[in-house]
Amino acid sequence: MGTASAQETGHVRFLLIESQASAVPAGTGLCQDAAAQARLGHSVVLFLIQDGVTLALPGRAPELDTLLEAGGRVWVDGFSLAQRGLHHAGLLPSALTTDMDAVAAAVLDPAVRVVWH
């Protein structure tokens, strides 16, 4: 899993990290923000970690479908899934399981704006 492509130059790149999404509806606010930025044409990755990984389960957060339809991407922390016994759970088809290496690369990229909830 890499960072955003060269064709996204000129657009703001966002990495939004959701760790507290188990308390819906409060936890879906960042998902809505991510979808809004994607609709504006920005490159958006929503990374779900800790309790936030539960949002990647089908039917759990319609806001993720909106984000994906707007061109955003969803990354899900594999370690958090395993900790919660969800590593074999079926996730949204477009959600990509990843590790902290990809996230660290994005966080350290000066062109990426990071928001952590």
CSV table of N, CA and C in Angstrom, one decimal:
chain,number,residue,atom,x,y,z
A,1,MET,N,0.8,-1.1,0.0
A,1,MET,CA,0.0,0.0,0.0
A,1,MET,C,0.9,1.2,0.0
A,2,GLY,N,0.7,2.1,-0.9
A,2,GLY,CA,1.5,3.3,-1.0
A,2,GLY,C,0.8,4.5,-0.6
A,3,THR,N,1.4,5.6,-0.9
A,3,THR,CA,0.8,6.9,-0.7
A,3,THR,C,0.2,7.4,-2.0
A,4,ALA,N,-0.4,8.6,-1.9
A,4,ALA,CA,-1.2,9.1,-3.1
A,4,ALA,C,-0.3,9.2,-4.3
A,5,SER,N,-0.9,9.1,-5.5
A,5,SER,CA,-0.1,9.2,-6.7
A,5,SER,C,0.3,10.6,-7.1
A,6,ALA,N,1.2,10.7,-8.1
A,6,ALA,CA,1.6,12.0,-8.6
A,6,ALA,C,0.5,12.7,-9.2
A,7,GLN,N,-0.5,12.1,-9.8
A,7,GLN,CA,-1.6,12.8,-10.4
A,7,GLN,C,-2.4,13.6,-9.5
A,8,GLU,N,-2.3,13.3,-8.2
A,8,GLU,CA,-3.1,14.1,-7.2
A,8,GLU,C,-2.4,15.4,-6.8
A,9,THR,N,-1.2,15.7,-7.4
A,9,THR,CA,-0.6,16.9,-7.0
A,9,THR,C,-1.5,18.1,-7.3
A,10,GLY,N,-1.5,19.0,-6.5
A,10,GLY,CA,-2.4,20.2,-6.6
A,10,GLY,C,-3.6,20.1,-5.8
A,11,HIS,N,-4.0,18.9,-5.4
A,11,HIS,CA,-5.1,18.7,-4.5
A,11,HIS,C,-4.6,18.5,-3.1
A,12,VAL,N,-5.4,18.9,-2.2
A,12,VAL,CA,-5.0,18.6,-0.8
A,12,VAL,C,-5.2,17.1,-0.5
A,13,ARG,N,-4.2,16.6,0.2
A,13,ARG,CA,-4.2,15.2,0.5
A,13,ARG,C,-4.5,15.1,2.0
A,14,PHE,N,-5.5,14.3,2.4
A,14,PHE,CA,-5.9,14.1,3.8
A,14,PHE,C,-5.7,12.7,4.2
A,15,LEU,N,-5.2,12.5,5.4
A,15,LEU,CA,-5.3,11.2,6.1
A,15,LEU,C,-6.1,11.5,7.4
A,16,LEU,N,-7.3,10.9,7.5
A,16,LEU,CA,-8.1,11.1,8.6
A,16,LEU,C,-8.1,9.7,9.4
A,17,ILE,N,-7.7,9.8,10.7
A,17,ILE,CA,-7.6,8.6,11.5
A,17,ILE,C,-8.7,8.5,12.5
A,18,GLU,N,-9.5,7.5,12.4
A,18,GLU,CA,-10.6,7.3,13.4
A,18,GLU,C,-10.3,6.2,14.3
A,19,SER,N,-10.3,6.5,15.6
A,19,SER,CA,-10.0,5.5,16.6
A,19,SER,C,-11.2,5.2,17.5
A,20,GLN,N,-12.2,6.1,17.5
A,20,GLN,CA,-13.2,6.1,18.5
A,20,GLN,C,-14.6,5.9,17.9
A,21,ALA,N,-14.7,5.2,16.8
A,21,ALA,CA,-15.9,5.1,16.1
A,21,ALA,C,-17.0,4.2,16.7
A,22,SER,N,-16.7,3.5,17.7
A,22,SER,CA,-17.7,2.6,18.2
A,22,SER,C,-18.9,3.3,18.8
A,23,ALA,N,-18.8,4.6,19.1
A,23,ALA,CA,-19.9,5.3,19.7
A,23,ALA,C,-20.7,6.1,18.6
A,24,VAL,N,-21.4,5.4,17.8
A,24,VAL,CA,-22.2,6.0,16.7
A,24,VAL,C,-23.3,6.7,17.4
A,25,PRO,N,-23.7,7.9,17.0
A,25,PRO,CA,-23.4,8.6,15.8
A,25,PRO,C,-22.1,9.5,15.9
A,26,ALA,N,-21.6,9.7,17.2
A,26,ALA,CA,-20.5,10.7,17.3
A,26,ALA,C,-19.3,10.2,16.5
A,27,GLY,N,-19.0,9.0,16.4
A,27,GLY,CA,-17.9,8.5,15.7
A,27,GLY,C,-18.0,8.6,14.2
A,28,THR,N,-19.1,8.8,13.6
A,28,THR,CA,-19.3,8.9,12.2
A,28,THR,C,-19.0,10.3,11.7
A,29,GLY,N,-18.8,11.3,12.5
A,29,GLY,CA,-18.6,12.7,12.1
A,29,GLY,C,-17.4,12.8,11.3
A,30,LEU,N,-16.3,12.1,11.6
A,30,LEU,CA,-15.1,12.1,10.8
A,30,LEU,C,-15.3,11.5,9.5
A,31,CYS,N,-16.1,10.4,9.4
A,31,CYS,CA,-16.4,9.8,8.2
A,31,CYS,C,-17.2,10.8,7.2
A,32,GLN,N,-18.1,11.5,7.8
A,32,GLN,CA,-18.8,12.5,7.0
A,32,GLN,C,-17.8,13.6,6.5
A,33,ASP,N,-16.9,14.0,7.4
A,33,ASP,CA,-15.9,15.0,7.0
A,33,ASP,C,-15.0,14.5,5.8
A,34,ALA,N,-14.7,13.2,5.9
A,34,ALA,CA,-13.8,12.6,4.9
A,34,ALA,C,-14.6,12.6,3.6
A,35,ALA,N,-15.9,12.2,3.6
A,35,ALA,CA,-16.7,12.2,2.4
A,35,ALA,C,-16.8,13.6,1.8
A,36,ALA,N,-17.0,14.6,2.6
A,36,ALA,CA,-17.1,16.0,2.1
A,36,ALA,C,-15.9,16.4,1.4
A,37,GLN,N,-14.7,16.1,2.0
A,37,GLN,CA,-13.4,16.5,1.3
A,37,GLN,C,-13.3,15.7,0.0
A,38,ALA,N,-13.6,14.4,0.0
A,38,ALA,CA,-13.5,13.7,-1.3
A,38,ALA,C,-14.4,14.2,-2.3
A,39,ARG,N,-15.6,14.7,-2.0
A,39,ARG,CA,-16.6,15.3,-2.9
A,39,ARG,C,-16.0,16.6,-3.5
A,40,LEU,N,-15.1,17.2,-2.7
A,40,LEU,CA,-14.5,18.5,-3.2
A,40,LEU,C,-13.3,18.2,-4.1
A,41,GLY,N,-13.0,16.9,-4.3
A,41,GLY,CA,-11.9,16.5,-5.2
A,41,GLY,C,-10.6,16.3,-4.5
A,42,HIS,N,-10.6,16.3,-3.2
A,42,HIS,CA,-9.3,16.1,-2.5
A,42,HIS,C,-9.1,14.6,-2.4
A,43,SER,N,-7.8,14.2,-2.3
A,43,SER,CA,-7.4,12.8,-2.0
A,43,SER,C,-7.6,12.5,-0.5
A,44,VAL,N,-8.5,11.6,-0.2
A,44,VAL,CA,-8.8,11.3,1.2
A,44,VAL,C,-8.6,9.8,1.5
A,45,VAL,N,-7.9,9.5,2.6
A,45,VAL,CA,-7.8,8.2,3.1
A,45,VAL,C,-8.3,8.3,4.5
A,46,LEU,N,-9.3,7.4,4.9
A,46,LEU,CA,-9.8,7.3,6.2
A,46,LEU,C,-9.2,6.0,6.8
A,47,PHE,N,-8.4,6.2,7.8
A,47,PHE,CA,-7.7,5.0,8.4
A,47,PHE,C,-8.5,4.7,9.7
A,48,LEU,N,-9.0,3.5,9.8
A,48,LEU,CA,-9.7,3.0,11.0
A,48,LEU,C,-8.8,2.2,11.8
A,49,ILE,N,-8.7,2.6,13.1
A,49,ILE,CA,-7.8,1.9,14.0
A,49,ILE,C,-8.5,1.8,15.4
A,50,GLN,N,-8.1,0.9,16.2
A,50,GLN,CA,-8.6,0.6,17.5
A,50,GLN,C,-10.1,0.3,17.4
A,51,ASP,N,-11.0,0.9,18.1
A,51,ASP,CA,-12.4,0.6,18.0
A,51,ASP,C,-13.0,1.1,16.7
A,52,GLY,N,-12.4,2.0,16.0
A,52,GLY,CA,-12.8,2.5,14.7
A,52,GLY,C,-12.9,1.4,13.6
A,53,VAL,N,-12.2,0.3,13.8
A,53,VAL,CA,-12.3,-0.8,12.8
A,53,VAL,C,-13.7,-1.4,12.6
A,54,THR,N,-14.5,-1.3,13.7
A,54,THR,CA,-15.8,-1.8,13.6
A,54,THR,C,-16.7,-1.1,12.5
A,55,LEU,N,-16.3,0.1,12.1
A,55,LEU,CA,-17.1,0.8,11.1
A,55,LEU,C,-16.9,0.1,9.7
A,56,ALA,N,-15.9,-0.6,9.5
A,56,ALA,CA,-15.6,-1.3,8.2
A,56,ALA,C,-16.5,-2.5,8.0
A,57,LEU,N,-17.2,-2.9,9.0
A,57,LEU,CA,-18.1,-4.1,8.9
A,57,LEU,C,-19.3,-3.6,8.0
A,58,PRO,N,-19.8,-4.5,7.1
A,58,PRO,CA,-20.9,-4.1,6.2
A,58,PRO,C,-22.1,-3.7,7.0
A,59,GLY,N,-22.7,-2.6,6.6
A,59,GLY,CA,-24.0,-2.1,7.2
A,59,GLY,C,-23.7,-1.3,8.5
A,60,ARG,N,-22.5,-1.2,9.0
A,60,ARG,CA,-22.2,-0.5,10.2
A,60,ARG,C,-22.2,1.0,10.1
A,61,ALA,N,-21.7,1.5,9.0
A,61,ALA,CA,-21.6,3.0,8.8
A,61,ALA,C,-21.8,3.4,7.4
A,62,PRO,N,-23.1,3.7,7.0
A,62,PRO,CA,-23.4,4.2,5.7
A,62,PRO,C,-22.5,5.3,5.2
A,63,GLU,N,-21.9,6.1,6.1
A,63,GLU,CA,-21.0,7.2,5.8
A,63,GLU,C,-19.8,6.7,5.0
A,64,LEU,N,-19.4,5.5,5.3
A,64,LEU,CA,-18.2,4.9,4.6
A,64,LEU,C,-18.6,4.6,3.1
A,65,ASP,N,-19.8,4.2,2.9
A,65,ASP,CA,-20.2,4.0,1.5
A,65,ASP,C,-20.2,5.3,0.8
A,66,THR,N,-20.7,6.4,1.4
A,66,THR,CA,-20.7,7.7,0.8
A,66,THR,C,-19.2,8.1,0.5
A,67,LEU,N,-18.3,7.9,1.4
A,67,LEU,CA,-16.9,8.3,1.2
A,67,LEU,C,-16.3,7.5,0.0
A,68,LEU,N,-16.6,6.2,0.0
A,68,LEU,CA,-16.1,5.4,-1.1
A,68,LEU,C,-16.7,5.8,-2.5
A,69,GLU,N,-18.0,6.1,-2.5
A,69,GLU,CA,-18.6,6.6,-3.7
A,69,GLU,C,-18.0,7.9,-4.2
A,70,ALA,N,-17.6,8.8,-3.3
A,70,ALA,CA,-17.0,10.1,-3.6
A,70,ALA,C,-15.5,10.0,-4.0
A,71,GLY,N,-15.0,8.8,-4.0
A,71,GLY,CA,-13.6,8.6,-4.4
A,71,GLY,C,-12.6,8.5,-3.3
A,72,GLY,N,-13.0,8.5,-2.1
A,72,GLY,CA,-12.1,8.3,-0.9
A,72,GLY,C,-11.8,6.8,-0.8
A,73,ARG,N,-10.8,6.6,0.1
A,73,ARG,CA,-10.3,5.3,0.4
A,73,ARG,C,-10.4,5.0,1.8
A,74,VAL,N,-10.6,3.7,2.2
A,74,VAL,CA,-10.7,3.3,3.6
A,74,VAL,C,-9.6,2.3,3.8
A,75,TRP,N,-8.7,2.6,4.8
A,75,TRP,CA,-7.7,1.6,5.3
A,75,TRP,C,-8.2,1.2,6.7
A,76,VAL,N,-7.9,-0.1,7.0
A,76,VAL,CA,-8.3,-0.7,8.3
A,76,VAL,C,-7.1,-1.3,8.9
A,77,ASP,N,-6.8,-1.0,10.1
A,77,ASP,CA,-5.6,-1.6,10.8
A,77,ASP,C,-5.8,-3.0,11.1
A,78,GLY,N,-4.9,-3.8,10.5
A,78,GLY,CA,-5.0,-5.3,10.7
A,78,GLY,C,-4.8,-5.7,12.2
A,79,PHE,N,-3.9,-5.0,12.9
A,79,PHE,CA,-3.6,-5.4,14.3
A,79,PHE,C,-4.9,-5.1,15.1
A,80,SER,N,-5.5,-4.0,14.9
A,80,SER,CA,-6.8,-3.7,15.7
A,80,SER,C,-7.9,-4.7,15.4
A,81,LEU,N,-7.9,-5.2,14.1
A,81,LEU,CA,-8.9,-6.2,13.8
A,81,LEU,C,-8.6,-7.5,14.5
A,82,ALA,N,-7.4,-7.9,14.6
A,82,ALA,CA,-7.0,-9.1,15.3
A,82,ALA,C,-7.2,-9.0,16.8
A,83,GLN,N,-7.0,-7.9,17.4
A,83,GLN,CA,-7.2,-7.7,18.8
A,83,GLN,C,-8.7,-7.8,19.1
A,84,ARG,N,-9.5,-7.5,18.2
A,84,ARG,CA,-11.0,-7.5,18.5
A,84,ARG,C,-11.6,-8.8,17.9
A,85,GLY,N,-10.8,-9.7,17.5
A,85,GLY,CA,-11.3,-11.0,16.9
A,85,GLY,C,-12.0,-10.8,15.6
A,86,LEU,N,-11.7,-9.8,14.9
A,86,LEU,CA,-12.4,-9.5,13.6
A,86,LEU,C,-11.5,-9.7,12.4
A,87,HIS,N,-10.3,-10.3,12.6
A,87,HIS,CA,-9.4,-10.4,11.4
A,87,HIS,C,-10.0,-11.3,10.3
A,88,HIS,N,-11.0,-12.1,10.6
A,88,HIS,CA,-11.6,-13.0,9.6
A,88,HIS,C,-13.0,-12.5,9.2
A,89,ALA,N,-13.4,-11.3,9.8
A,89,ALA,CA,-14.7,-10.8,9.6
A,89,ALA,C,-14.7,-10.2,8.1
A,90,GLY,N,-15.8,-10.3,7.5
A,90,GLY,CA,-16.0,-9.7,6.2
A,90,GLY,C,-16.1,-8.2,6.3
A,91,LEU,N,-15.2,-7.5,5.7
A,91,LEU,CA,-15.2,-6.0,5.7
A,91,LEU,C,-15.9,-5.5,4.4
A,92,LEU,N,-16.1,-4.2,4.4
A,92,LEU,CA,-16.6,-3.6,3.1
A,92,LEU,C,-15.6,-4.0,2.0
A,93,PRO,N,-16.1,-4.3,0.8
A,93,PRO,CA,-15.3,-4.8,-0.2
A,93,PRO,C,-14.1,-3.8,-0.6
A,94,SER,N,-14.4,-2.6,-0.5
A,94,SER,CA,-13.3,-1.6,-0.9
A,94,SER,C,-12.4,-1.2,0.3
A,95,ALA,N,-12.6,-1.7,1.4
A,95,ALA,CA,-11.7,-1.4,2.6
A,95,ALA,C,-10.5,-2.3,2.5
A,96,LEU,N,-9.3,-1.7,2.7
A,96,LEU,CA,-8.1,-2.3,2.6
A,96,LEU,C,-7.5,-2.5,3.9
A,97,THR,N,-7.1,-3.7,4.3
A,97,THR,CA,-6.4,-4.0,5.5
A,97,THR,C,-5.0,-3.6,5.4
A,98,THR,N,-4.4,-2.8,6.3
A,98,THR,CA,-3.1,-2.4,6.2
A,98,THR,C,-2.4,-2.4,7.6
A,99,ASP,N,-1.2,-2.0,7.6
A,99,ASP,CA,-0.4,-1.9,8.8
A,99,ASP,C,0.1,-0.5,9.0
A,100,MET,N,0.8,-0.3,10.1
A,100,MET,CA,1.3,1.1,10.5
A,100,MET,C,2.3,1.6,9.5
A,101,ASP,N,3.0,0.7,8.8
A,101,ASP,CA,4.0,1.2,7.8
A,101,ASP,C,3.4,2.2,6.8
A,102,ALA,N,2.3,1.8,6.2
A,102,ALA,CA,1.7,2.7,5.2
A,102,ALA,C,1.2,4.0,5.9
A,103,VAL,N,0.7,3.9,7.1
A,103,VAL,CA,0.2,5.0,7.8
A,103,VAL,C,1.3,6.0,8.2
A,104,ALA,N,2.4,5.4,8.7
A,104,ALA,CA,3.6,6.2,9.0
A,104,ALA,C,4.1,7.0,7.8
A,105,ALA,N,4.2,6.3,6.7
A,105,ALA,CA,4.6,7.0,5.5
A,105,ALA,C,3.8,8.2,5.1
A,106,ALA,N,2.5,8.0,5.3
A,106,ALA,CA,1.5,9.1,5.0
A,106,ALA,C,1.7,10.2,6.0
A,107,VAL,N,1.8,9.9,7.3
A,107,VAL,CA,1.9,10.8,8.4
A,107,VAL,C,3.2,11.7,8.2
A,108,LEU,N,4.3,11.0,7.8
A,108,LEU,CA,5.5,11.7,7.6
A,108,LEU,C,5.6,12.5,6.3
A,109,ASP,N,4.7,12.3,5.4
A,109,ASP,CA,4.7,13.0,4.1
A,109,ASP,C,4.2,14.5,4.4
A,110,PRO,N,5.1,15.5,4.1
A,110,PRO,CA,4.7,16.9,4.4
A,110,PRO,C,3.5,17.4,3.5
A,111,ALA,N,3.2,16.7,2.5
A,111,ALA,CA,2.1,17.1,1.6
A,111,ALA,C,0.7,16.6,2.1
A,112,VAL,N,0.7,15.7,3.2
A,112,VAL,CA,-0.5,15.1,3.7
A,112,VAL,C,-0.9,15.8,5.0
A,113,ARG,N,-2.1,16.2,5.0
A,113,ARG,CA,-2.7,16.8,6.3
A,113,ARG,C,-3.3,15.7,7.1
A,114,VAL,N,-3.0,15.6,8.3
A,114,VAL,CA,-3.4,14.5,9.2
A,114,VAL,C,-4.4,15.0,10.2
A,115,VAL,N,-5.5,14.3,10.4
A,115,VAL,CA,-6.4,14.6,11.5
A,115,VAL,C,-6.7,13.3,12.2
A,116,TRP,N,-6.5,13.3,13.5
A,116,TRP,CA,-6.7,12.1,14.3
A,116,TRP,C,-7.8,12.3,15.3
A,117,HIS,N,-8.8,11.4,15.3
A,117,HIS,CA,-9.9,11.5,16.3
A,117,HIS,C,-9.9,10.2,17.1
